[in-house]
Amino acid sequence: MQLKNIGKMESMEAIFQTLLNVIEVGIHVIDRDGKTIIYNHKMAEIEGMAIEDVLDKEVQGVFMFPGEMNSTLLQALREGTTTKNTKQTYFNNREKEITTINDTFPIRNDRGHIIGAIEVARDVTKLERMIRENILHKGDTFYTFDSLVGKSAIFQEVIENSKRATRTASSVLLVGETGTGKELFAQSIHNGSNRSSKPFISQNCAALPDNLIEGLLFGTKKGAFTGSIERPGLFEQAEGGTLLLDEINSLNPSLQAKLLRAIQERTIRRVGDIKDKKIDVRIIATINEDPIDAISKGKLRKDLYYRLGVVSLFLPPLRERKDDIELLATTFIKKYNYLFDMNVKGISLEVYELFMDHDWPGNVRELEHIIEGAMNLLDNESIIQVSHLPVPFRKKTQFKEAESEVAESITKLNPRNKRVSQLTLEQYMKNAEKAYIEKMLIEHNANITKTAKALNISRQSLQYRLKKYTL
């Protein structure tokens, strides 16, 4: 009988442990001294903690509660209070913010004395973030002038000119390379103007074929062509607000002419219709090349350029405002710390020097993607190192080392007397060839076809050299 009872107790303990670790709510139990005696896997997942870091520890020694707020667990223990569906925000020992909805109860013995407390928690951290982000977003636009990061004089000048452009309804042309933040400026201008409560509609003109873009912009009349329906275009949808036309130079000349007419006369005509319709829409257009070059190549009508460029803003590439790199990197680290539940402090000096030496063909967008990629490779580390960077950056480091080796080999030559080192001409040429191929690979983002074309050799020839130099 005694053995049977012992077996039953072991069975109940196994059931209890299994139940604790499979339920989809967090369970946290403390004893009369405020020390944790039960802490299940779900609770550890919610709070981003290891179980051994919490068990047998006092709650106040592990978690931090802001302001005058106290743990609902401790309130239940000390005051005997029961709370249900109570939201609580606090921080774990890694300073990670946690938000839960709790049901908390005191545990009493047969005599009614409090001997502990139990908390059942549901994780709403991600939900809280979604709500917070949606509150910050304004309609269809996310960005304001406060979102623009940069302290360099050249960047601040563009911001000031953009702010002046919010006072009128004149067309704006944003000129800048890919990744310089043209849409951020467009949204900031919209949100800073008296049109901010009206729609902001964005369309990439290169994303659709010509036979679709006209109907999308101006709308369609039912029966205009087979299958056509009565549908308003983007101009009508943006009524009273702002229409952003991205990569305006990708529109064909006939569409550019119709766009010019719409801007000048402030009317549009749906495809297949015979009537014009008045519109009140501010046009912001972007172009990723020099407008004069686009005009000379026949990609942009001169008259459309003059009409759009009433206010022309030239966004500087990142290579021309490298003073902003550290601030931008810090901003992106904060952003992805928030999104990834991480606590990265910054970048190493070696990474910073590498960033300052880079030409940034992809501009700010490239920097953000590199920071995001690096943070995905971190493993409980707080500083981004060179080893966390994408392969092209690591290759660039190797290329610089190879360049220094070549430079060092040159210094070993004494042109007046004799060769100090034993480096042969063939060895020197191999080093130089390897270094140059690495440089071109980096510049073309490791694209074999583009690199071979830039080197004016065949793909097969380049692949042979890559294998030869183990690149």
Short mmCIF file of C-alpha atoms in Angstrom, two decimals:
data_model
loop_
_atom_site.label_atom_id
_atom_site.label_comp_id
_atom_site.label_asym_id
_atom_site.label_seq_id
_atom_site.Cartn_x
_atom_site.Cartn_y
_atom_site.Cartn_z
CA MET A 1 0.00 0.00 0.00
CA GLN A 2 2.80 2.36 0.90
CA LEU A 3 4.65 1.56 -2.37
CA LYS A 4 1.44 2.16 -4.27
CA ASN A 5 1.06 5.61 -2.72
CA ILE A 6 4.67 6.47 -3.50
CA GLY A 7 4.10 5.50 -7.13
CA LYS A 8 0.97 7.63 -7.22
CA MET A 9 2.88 10.64 -5.85
CA GLU A 10 5.59 10.24 -8.51
CA SER A 11 2.90 10.02 -11.16
CA MET A 12 1.19 13.18 -9.91
CA GLU A 13 4.49 15.07 -9.88
CA ALA A 14 5.16 14.03 -13.49
CA ILE A 15 1.67 15.17 -14.50
CA PHE A 16 2.17 18.44 -12.65
CA GLN A 17 5.53 19.13 -14.33
CA THR A 18 4.19 18.26 -17.78
CA LEU A 19 1.13 20.45 -17.28
CA LEU A 20 3.26 23.40 -16.19
CA ASN A 21 5.43 23.22 -19.27
CA VAL A 22 2.79 22.66 -21.98
CA ILE A 23 0.16 25.25 -21.07
CA GLU A 24 0.23 28.47 -23.12
CA VAL A 25 0.28 30.83 -20.14
CA GLY A 26 3.11 31.83 -17.85
CA ILE A 27 3.06 30.52 -14.28
CA HIS A 28 5.11 32.22 -11.56
CA VAL A 29 4.80 31.20 -7.89
CA ILE A 30 6.65 32.74 -4.93
CA ASP A 31 6.87 31.63 -1.31
CA ARG A 32 6.25 33.66 1.86
CA ASP A 33 9.76 35.23 1.52
CA GLY A 34 9.12 36.46 -2.02
CA LYS A 35 11.41 33.85 -3.59
CA THR A 36 10.41 32.02 -6.76
CA ILE A 37 9.52 28.35 -6.24
CA ILE A 38 7.70 27.61 -9.54
CA TYR A 39 8.55 29.18 -12.89
CA ASN A 40 7.41 27.42 -16.07
CA HIS A 41 8.88 27.46 -19.58
CA LYS A 42 6.19 29.77 -21.00
CA MET A 43 6.92 32.37 -18.31
CA ALA A 44 10.62 32.13 -19.11
CA GLU A 45 9.81 32.65 -22.80
CA ILE A 46 7.57 35.67 -22.08
CA GLU A 47 10.15 37.34 -19.86
CA GLY A 48 13.19 36.36 -21.91
CA MET A 49 14.83 34.70 -18.91
CA ALA A 50 16.56 31.44 -18.12
CA ILE A 51 14.64 29.45 -15.49
CA GLU A 52 17.74 29.10 -13.31
CA ASP A 53 18.09 32.91 -13.24
CA VAL A 54 14.69 33.22 -11.52
CA LEU A 55 14.22 30.11 -9.37
CA ASP A 56 15.14 30.59 -5.70
CA LYS A 57 15.66 34.35 -6.34
CA GLU A 58 13.68 37.24 -4.89
CA VAL A 59 11.40 38.92 -7.44
CA GLN A 60 12.76 42.40 -6.71
CA GLY A 61 16.30 41.18 -7.27
CA VAL A 62 15.52 39.95 -10.77
CA PHE A 63 12.88 42.31 -12.19
CA MET A 64 12.60 46.11 -12.20
CA PHE A 65 9.28 47.97 -12.01
CA PRO A 66 9.16 51.63 -13.18
CA GLY A 67 8.16 54.49 -10.92
CA GLU A 68 5.93 53.62 -7.96
CA MET A 69 4.63 50.49 -9.64
CA ASN A 70 5.12 47.28 -7.73
CA SER A 71 4.91 43.64 -8.71
CA THR A 72 1.37 42.29 -8.62
CA LEU A 73 2.89 39.11 -7.19
CA LEU A 74 4.35 41.03 -4.25
CA GLN A 75 1.09 42.91 -3.76
CA ALA A 76 -0.72 39.59 -3.52
CA LEU A 77 1.87 38.30 -1.04
CA ARG A 78 2.06 41.40 1.19
CA GLU A 79 -1.47 42.75 0.97
CA GLY A 80 -3.48 39.66 0.07
CA THR A 81 -4.94 41.40 -2.97
CA THR A 82 -6.33 39.49 -5.94
CA THR A 83 -5.97 41.13 -9.36
CA LYS A 84 -7.47 39.97 -12.62
CA ASN A 85 -6.80 41.06 -16.22
CA THR A 86 -4.28 43.62 -15.00
CA LYS A 87 -1.74 44.97 -17.49
CA GLN A 88 1.77 45.27 -16.13
CA THR A 89 4.90 46.61 -17.80
CA TYR A 90 8.31 45.94 -16.28
CA PHE A 91 11.91 45.04 -17.19
CA ASN A 92 13.96 41.88 -16.82
CA ASN A 93 17.61 41.79 -15.73
CA ARG A 94 18.72 42.52 -19.32
CA GLU A 95 16.63 45.71 -19.39
CA LYS A 96 14.18 44.16 -21.85
CA GLU A 97 10.69 45.64 -21.60
CA ILE A 98 7.92 43.13 -20.90
CA THR A 99 4.16 43.72 -20.98
CA THR A 100 1.77 41.10 -19.63
CA ILE A 101 -1.88 40.72 -18.66
CA ASN A 102 -1.93 39.07 -15.24
CA ASP A 103 -4.26 37.20 -12.93
CA THR A 104 -2.62 37.16 -9.48
CA PHE A 105 -3.80 35.44 -6.28
CA PRO A 106 -2.46 35.05 -2.75
CA ILE A 107 -1.93 31.46 -1.58
CA ARG A 108 -3.36 30.76 1.88
CA ASN A 109 -2.96 27.77 4.19
CA ASP A 110 -5.73 26.04 6.14
CA ARG A 111 -5.61 28.74 8.82
CA GLY A 112 -5.98 31.54 6.23
CA HIS A 113 -2.41 32.75 6.51
CA ILE A 114 -0.69 33.91 3.30
CA ILE A 115 2.17 31.55 2.46
CA GLY A 116 2.87 32.67 -1.09
CA ALA A 117 1.38 34.03 -4.30
CA ILE A 118 0.74 32.78 -7.82
CA GLU A 119 0.61 34.70 -11.07
CA VAL A 120 -0.85 33.57 -14.39
CA ALA A 121 0.46 35.77 -17.21
CA ARG A 122 -0.38 36.26 -20.88
CA ASP A 123 2.17 37.96 -23.15
CA VAL A 124 0.96 41.12 -24.89
CA THR A 125 4.37 42.67 -25.55
CA LYS A 126 4.10 42.32 -29.34
CA LEU A 127 0.49 43.53 -29.32
CA GLU A 128 1.51 46.60 -27.32
CA ARG A 129 4.19 47.38 -29.88
CA MET A 130 1.79 47.05 -32.78
CA ILE A 131 -0.66 49.43 -31.09
CA ARG A 132 2.14 51.88 -30.27
CA GLU A 133 3.40 51.82 -33.87
CA ASN A 134 -0.11 52.36 -35.27
CA ILE A 135 -0.62 55.36 -32.98
CA LEU A 136 2.64 56.86 -34.21
CA HIS A 137 1.72 56.33 -37.85
CA LYS A 138 -0.36 59.06 -39.32
CA GLY A 139 -2.82 57.77 -41.91
CA ASP A 140 -0.89 56.31 -44.82
CA THR A 141 2.27 58.20 -43.91
CA PHE A 142 4.83 57.19 -41.34
CA TYR A 143 7.40 59.95 -41.47
CA THR A 144 7.70 63.57 -40.39
CA PHE A 145 10.70 65.92 -40.33
CA ASP A 146 11.52 64.51 -36.90
CA SER A 147 12.14 61.16 -38.63
CA LEU A 148 14.98 62.59 -40.74
CA VAL A 149 18.33 61.71 -39.17
CA GLY A 150 21.41 63.80 -39.93
CA LYS A 151 23.40 66.65 -38.43
CA SER A 152 25.66 67.48 -41.40
CA ALA A 153 25.28 70.98 -42.83
CA ILE A 154 24.43 69.74 -46.33
CA PHE A 155 21.61 67.54 -45.00
CA GLN A 156 20.23 70.16 -42.64
CA GLU A 157 20.03 72.62 -45.53
CA VAL A 158 17.80 70.22 -47.49
CA ILE A 159 15.57 69.78 -44.44
CA GLU A 160 15.18 73.55 -44.03
CA ASN A 161 14.31 73.99 -47.72
CA SER A 162 11.80 71.13 -47.45
CA LYS A 163 10.12 72.78 -44.48
CA ARG A 164 9.73 75.99 -46.49
CA ALA A 165 8.05 73.96 -49.24
CA THR A 166 5.25 72.93 -46.85
CA ARG A 167 3.80 76.45 -46.97
CA THR A 168 2.55 76.20 -50.56
CA ALA A 169 0.93 73.71 -52.92
CA SER A 170 3.65 73.99 -55.59
CA SER A 171 5.00 70.85 -57.20
CA VAL A 172 8.20 69.44 -55.73
CA LEU A 173 10.94 67.46 -57.49
CA LEU A 174 13.13 65.33 -55.22
CA VAL A 175 16.43 64.45 -56.86
CA GLY A 176 18.60 61.80 -55.30
CA GLU A 177 20.23 58.42 -55.75
CA THR A 178 18.46 55.25 -54.68
CA GLY A 179 18.38 54.94 -50.91
CA THR A 180 18.83 58.63 -50.04
CA GLY A 181 15.38 58.90 -48.45
CA LYS A 182 13.27 60.58 -51.12
CA GLU A 183 9.99 59.08 -49.88
CA LEU A 184 10.83 60.10 -46.30
CA PHE A 185 11.14 63.71 -47.47
CA ALA A 186 7.94 63.45 -49.53
CA GLN A 187 5.95 62.18 -46.54
CA SER A 188 7.53 64.79 -44.26
CA ILE A 189 6.51 67.59 -46.63
CA HIS A 190 2.97 66.21 -46.80
CA ASN A 191 2.66 65.83 -43.02
CA GLY A 192 4.08 69.30 -42.47
CA SER A 193 1.60 70.96 -44.83
CA ASN A 194 -2.05 71.90 -44.46
CA ARG A 195 -2.85 68.81 -46.55
CA SER A 196 -1.72 66.45 -43.80
CA SER A 197 -5.27 65.37 -42.95
CA LYS A 198 -5.92 64.42 -46.58
CA PRO A 199 -4.68 61.34 -48.48
CA PHE A 200 -1.05 60.67 -49.32
CA ILE A 201 -0.86 58.35 -52.35
CA SER A 202 2.43 56.92 -53.61
CA GLN A 203 3.10 55.21 -56.93
CA ASN A 204 6.33 53.91 -58.38
CA CYS A 205 6.09 54.73 -62.08
CA ALA A 206 8.62 52.02 -62.98
CA ALA A 207 6.59 49.27 -61.31
CA LEU A 208 3.84 49.01 -63.94
CA PRO A 209 3.76 48.74 -67.77
CA ASP A 210 2.67 51.75 -69.79
CA ASN A 211 -0.68 50.24 -70.76
CA LEU A 212 -1.66 50.00 -67.08
CA ILE A 213 -0.11 53.12 -65.59
CA GLU A 214 -2.36 55.54 -67.51
CA GLY A 215 -5.56 53.95 -66.22
CA LEU A 216 -4.06 53.75 -62.73
CA LEU A 217 -3.17 57.45 -62.71
CA PHE A 218 -6.23 58.94 -64.41
CA GLY A 219 -8.89 56.27 -63.87
CA THR A 220 -11.05 54.38 -66.38
CA LYS A 221 -14.52 54.77 -67.86
CA LYS A 222 -16.76 51.73 -68.04
CA GLY A 223 -16.75 50.34 -71.57
CA ALA A 224 -13.59 52.18 -72.60
CA PHE A 225 -12.07 48.82 -73.49
CA THR A 226 -12.94 45.17 -73.01
CA GLY A 227 -13.38 44.43 -69.31
CA SER A 228 -12.94 48.05 -68.21
CA ILE A 229 -14.89 49.27 -65.20
CA GLU A 230 -15.73 52.64 -63.69
CA ARG A 231 -12.70 53.24 -61.52
CA PRO A 232 -11.12 56.40 -60.09
CA GLY A 233 -7.42 56.92 -60.65
CA LEU A 234 -4.74 57.93 -58.18
CA PHE A 235 -5.32 61.63 -58.86
CA GLU A 236 -8.93 61.33 -57.73
CA GLN A 237 -7.98 59.15 -54.76
CA ALA A 238 -5.47 61.79 -53.63
CA GLU A 239 -8.01 64.63 -53.87
CA GLY A 240 -7.07 67.41 -51.48
CA GLY A 241 -3.84 65.67 -50.56
CA THR A 242 -0.53 64.69 -52.12
CA LEU A 243 0.38 62.33 -54.97
CA LEU A 244 3.95 61.02 -54.96
CA LEU A 245 5.18 59.85 -58.35
CA ASP A 246 8.37 57.88 -57.83
CA GLU A 247 10.90 57.53 -60.65
CA ILE A 248 9.06 59.95 -62.91
CA ASN A 249 11.74 59.50 -65.59
CA SER A 250 10.49 55.96 -66.25
CA LEU A 251 7.20 57.24 -67.74
CA ASN A 252 7.04 57.26 -71.52
CA PRO A 253 6.93 60.69 -73.26
CA SER A 254 3.21 60.52 -74.15
CA LEU A 255 2.26 59.84 -70.53
CA GLN A 256 4.57 62.63 -69.41
CA ALA A 257 2.67 64.97 -71.74
CA LYS A 258 -0.67 63.95 -70.20
CA LEU A 259 0.78 64.38 -66.72
CA LEU A 260 2.01 67.87 -67.65
CA ARG A 261 -1.47 68.80 -68.86
CA ALA A 262 -3.04 67.51 -65.63
CA ILE A 263 -0.63 69.56 -63.50
CA GLN A 264 -1.00 72.75 -65.56
CA GLU A 265 -4.77 72.70 -65.97
CA ARG A 266 -5.58 70.92 -62.69
CA THR A 267 -7.93 68.59 -64.53
CA ILE A 268 -7.79 64.92 -65.47
CA ARG A 269 -9.70 62.80 -67.95
CA ARG A 270 -10.37 59.14 -67.32
CA VAL A 271 -9.35 56.67 -70.01
CA GLY A 272 -12.31 56.34 -72.39
CA ASP A 273 -14.12 59.40 -71.05
CA ILE A 274 -14.86 62.65 -72.89
CA LYS A 275 -15.26 64.86 -69.83
CA ASP A 276 -12.57 66.52 -67.75
CA LYS A 277 -12.68 66.52 -63.99
CA LYS A 278 -11.17 69.17 -61.75
CA ILE A 279 -8.64 68.03 -59.17
CA ASP A 280 -6.86 69.56 -56.20
CA VAL A 281 -3.71 67.48 -55.74
CA ARG A 282 -0.15 68.42 -54.89
CA ILE A 283 2.42 66.56 -56.97
CA ILE A 284 5.72 65.44 -55.52
CA ALA A 285 7.92 63.60 -58.00
CA THR A 286 11.24 61.84 -57.56
CA ILE A 287 14.07 61.08 -59.93
CA ASN A 288 17.18 59.00 -59.23
CA GLU A 289 19.48 60.68 -61.74
CA ASP A 290 20.50 64.19 -62.71
CA PRO A 291 17.43 65.78 -64.40
CA ILE A 292 19.59 67.45 -67.04
CA ASP A 293 21.12 64.08 -67.96
CA ALA A 294 17.62 62.57 -68.10
CA ILE A 295 16.48 65.35 -70.44
CA SER A 296 19.50 64.92 -72.72
CA LYS A 297 18.84 61.16 -72.89
CA GLY A 298 15.18 61.74 -73.78
CA LYS A 299 13.95 60.17 -70.52
CA LEU A 300 12.38 63.35 -69.15
CA ARG A 301 10.48 66.06 -71.01
CA LYS A 302 12.01 69.49 -70.53
CA ASP A 303 8.64 71.19 -70.07
CA LEU A 304 7.60 68.62 -67.46
CA TYR A 305 10.87 69.16 -65.62
CA TYR A 306 10.27 72.91 -65.45
CA ARG A 307 6.73 72.34 -64.20
CA LEU A 308 7.69 69.75 -61.58
CA GLY A 309 10.85 71.52 -60.53
CA VAL A 310 9.14 74.63 -59.16
CA VAL A 311 10.77 73.44 -55.95
CA SER A 312 13.79 71.20 -56.60
CA LEU A 313 15.44 69.48 -53.68
CA PHE A 314 18.72 67.64 -54.19
CA LEU A 315 19.24 64.94 -51.57
CA PRO A 316 22.94 64.31 -50.89
CA PRO A 317 24.27 60.74 -51.13
CA LEU A 318 25.68 59.25 -47.94
CA ARG A 319 29.26 59.47 -49.22
CA GLU A 320 28.87 63.27 -49.15
CA ARG A 321 27.63 63.36 -45.56
CA LYS A 322 29.73 60.78 -43.77
CA ASP A 323 29.53 62.83 -40.57
CA ASP A 324 26.04 61.37 -40.23
CA ILE A 325 27.10 57.72 -40.38
CA GLU A 326 27.60 57.29 -36.63
CA LEU A 327 24.25 58.93 -35.83
CA LEU A 328 22.45 56.88 -38.49
CA ALA A 329 24.03 53.64 -37.27
CA THR A 330 22.97 54.42 -33.71
CA THR A 331 19.41 55.18 -34.89
CA PHE A 332 19.14 51.90 -36.80
CA ILE A 333 20.54 49.93 -33.86
CA LYS A 334 17.87 51.46 -31.61
CA LYS A 335 15.20 50.61 -34.17
CA TYR A 336 16.18 46.95 -34.45
CA ASN A 337 16.81 46.65 -30.72
CA TYR A 338 13.14 47.57 -30.39
CA LEU A 339 11.95 45.22 -33.14
CA PHE A 340 14.20 42.27 -32.25
CA ASP A 341 14.07 42.56 -28.43
CA MET A 342 17.83 43.04 -28.33
CA ASN A 343 20.18 45.29 -26.38
CA VAL A 344 23.00 46.10 -28.80
CA LYS A 345 25.07 49.08 -27.64
CA GLY A 346 26.84 50.12 -30.86
CA ILE A 347 29.52 49.31 -33.42
CA SER A 348 33.22 48.64 -32.90
CA LEU A 349 35.93 51.11 -33.92
CA GLU A 350 36.98 48.78 -36.75
CA VAL A 351 33.42 48.71 -38.11
CA TYR A 352 33.15 52.49 -37.83
CA GLU A 353 36.42 52.96 -39.77
CA LEU A 354 35.17 50.52 -42.39
CA PHE A 355 31.91 52.44 -42.68
CA MET A 356 33.75 55.74 -43.06
CA ASP A 357 35.93 54.26 -45.81
CA HIS A 358 32.99 52.82 -47.77
CA ASP A 359 31.48 54.69 -50.75
CA TRP A 360 27.89 53.62 -49.95
CA PRO A 361 26.44 53.08 -53.44
CA GLY A 362 23.13 52.09 -51.78
CA ASN A 363 23.24 55.11 -49.46
CA VAL A 364 21.27 55.19 -46.17
CA ARG A 365 19.17 52.19 -47.17
CA GLU A 366 22.33 50.14 -47.62
CA LEU A 367 23.57 51.18 -44.17
CA GLU A 368 20.26 50.18 -42.58
CA HIS A 369 20.28 46.78 -44.27
CA ILE A 370 23.85 46.17 -43.12
CA ILE A 371 22.97 47.04 -39.51
CA GLU A 372 19.88 44.81 -39.66
CA GLY A 373 21.86 41.93 -41.17
CA ALA A 374 24.64 42.27 -38.60
CA MET A 375 22.19 42.24 -35.69
CA ASN A 376 20.75 38.98 -37.00
CA LEU A 377 24.20 37.42 -36.57
CA LEU A 378 24.80 38.60 -33.00
CA ASP A 379 24.73 35.98 -30.28
CA ASN A 380 24.37 37.58 -26.84
CA GLU A 381 26.90 40.22 -27.92
CA SER A 382 26.42 43.94 -27.41
CA ILE A 383 28.82 45.36 -30.02
CA ILE A 384 28.69 44.84 -33.79
CA GLN A 385 32.08 43.57 -34.98
CA VAL A 386 33.52 43.17 -38.49
CA SER A 387 32.75 39.43 -38.31
CA HIS A 388 29.02 40.28 -38.10
CA LEU A 389 29.04 42.31 -41.32
CA PRO A 390 27.92 40.93 -44.70
CA VAL A 391 30.48 39.17 -46.89
CA PRO A 392 31.15 42.19 -49.18
CA PHE A 393 32.33 44.22 -46.19
CA ARG A 394 34.51 41.43 -44.92
CA LYS A 395 35.89 41.08 -48.46
CA LYS A 396 36.63 44.77 -48.47
CA THR A 397 38.69 44.35 -45.32
CA GLN A 398 40.61 41.52 -46.98
CA PHE A 399 41.08 43.68 -50.05
CA LYS A 400 42.61 46.47 -47.97
CA GLU A 401 44.95 43.96 -46.39
CA ALA A 402 45.90 42.69 -49.84
CA GLU A 403 46.49 46.28 -50.98
CA SER A 404 48.78 46.87 -48.03
CA GLU A 405 50.66 43.69 -48.85
CA VAL A 406 51.22 44.95 -52.39
CA ALA A 407 52.27 48.36 -51.08
CA GLU A 408 54.64 46.69 -48.64
CA SER A 409 56.13 44.62 -51.43
CA ILE A 410 56.79 47.80 -53.40
CA THR A 411 58.65 49.35 -50.48
CA LYS A 412 60.86 46.28 -50.41
CA LEU A 413 62.24 47.28 -53.79
CA ASN A 414 65.30 49.50 -53.80
CA PRO A 415 65.31 51.06 -57.28
CA ARG A 416 68.85 52.41 -56.94
CA ASN A 417 70.58 49.31 -55.74
CA LYS A 418 69.01 45.86 -55.57
CA ARG A 419 65.84 44.02 -54.52
CA VAL A 420 65.69 43.74 -50.77
CA SER A 421 62.98 41.03 -50.73
CA GLN A 422 62.66 37.91 -52.85
CA LEU A 423 59.30 38.93 -54.39
CA THR A 424 59.36 38.15 -58.09
CA LEU A 425 57.54 40.15 -60.75
CA GLU A 426 55.16 37.22 -61.25
CA GLN A 427 54.35 37.13 -57.53
CA TYR A 428 53.81 40.87 -57.47
CA MET A 429 51.48 40.72 -60.49
CA LYS A 430 49.47 37.92 -58.90
CA ASN A 431 49.00 39.93 -55.71
CA ALA A 432 47.94 42.97 -57.69
CA GLU A 433 45.51 40.98 -59.85
CA LYS A 434 43.93 39.31 -56.83
CA ALA A 435 43.53 42.62 -55.01
CA TYR A 436 41.95 44.32 -58.03
CA ILE A 437 39.48 41.47 -58.63
CA GLU A 438 38.44 41.64 -54.97
CA LYS A 439 37.90 45.40 -55.28
CA MET A 440 35.71 45.00 -58.37
CA LEU A 441 33.69 42.20 -56.74
CA ILE A 442 32.93 44.45 -53.80
CA GLU A 443 31.92 47.36 -56.04
CA HIS A 444 29.49 45.08 -57.91
CA ASN A 445 28.11 43.33 -54.81
CA ALA A 446 29.73 39.99 -55.75
CA ASN A 447 27.74 39.83 -59.01
CA ILE A 448 29.89 37.67 -61.34
CA THR A 449 28.35 38.91 -64.59
CA LYS A 450 28.67 42.62 -63.74
CA THR A 451 32.18 42.18 -62.37
CA ALA A 452 33.34 40.30 -65.47
CA LYS A 453 31.85 43.02 -67.68
CA ALA A 454 33.61 45.75 -65.68
CA LEU A 455 36.92 43.85 -65.98
CA ASN A 456 36.24 43.29 -69.69
CA ILE A 457 36.75 39.54 -69.39
CA SER A 458 34.39 36.57 -69.80
CA ARG A 459 32.49 35.01 -66.92
CA GLN A 460 34.49 31.80 -67.39
CA SER A 461 37.75 33.72 -67.18
CA LEU A 462 36.63 35.45 -63.98
CA GLN A 463 35.42 32.19 -62.43
CA TYR A 464 38.79 30.62 -63.22
CA ARG A 465 40.56 33.44 -61.36
CA LEU A 466 38.16 33.20 -58.42
CA LYS A 467 39.04 29.54 -58.02
CA LYS A 468 42.74 30.26 -58.60
CA TYR A 469 42.86 32.86 -55.82
CA THR A 470 40.24 31.05 -53.66
CA LEU A 471 38.03 34.15 -53.58
#
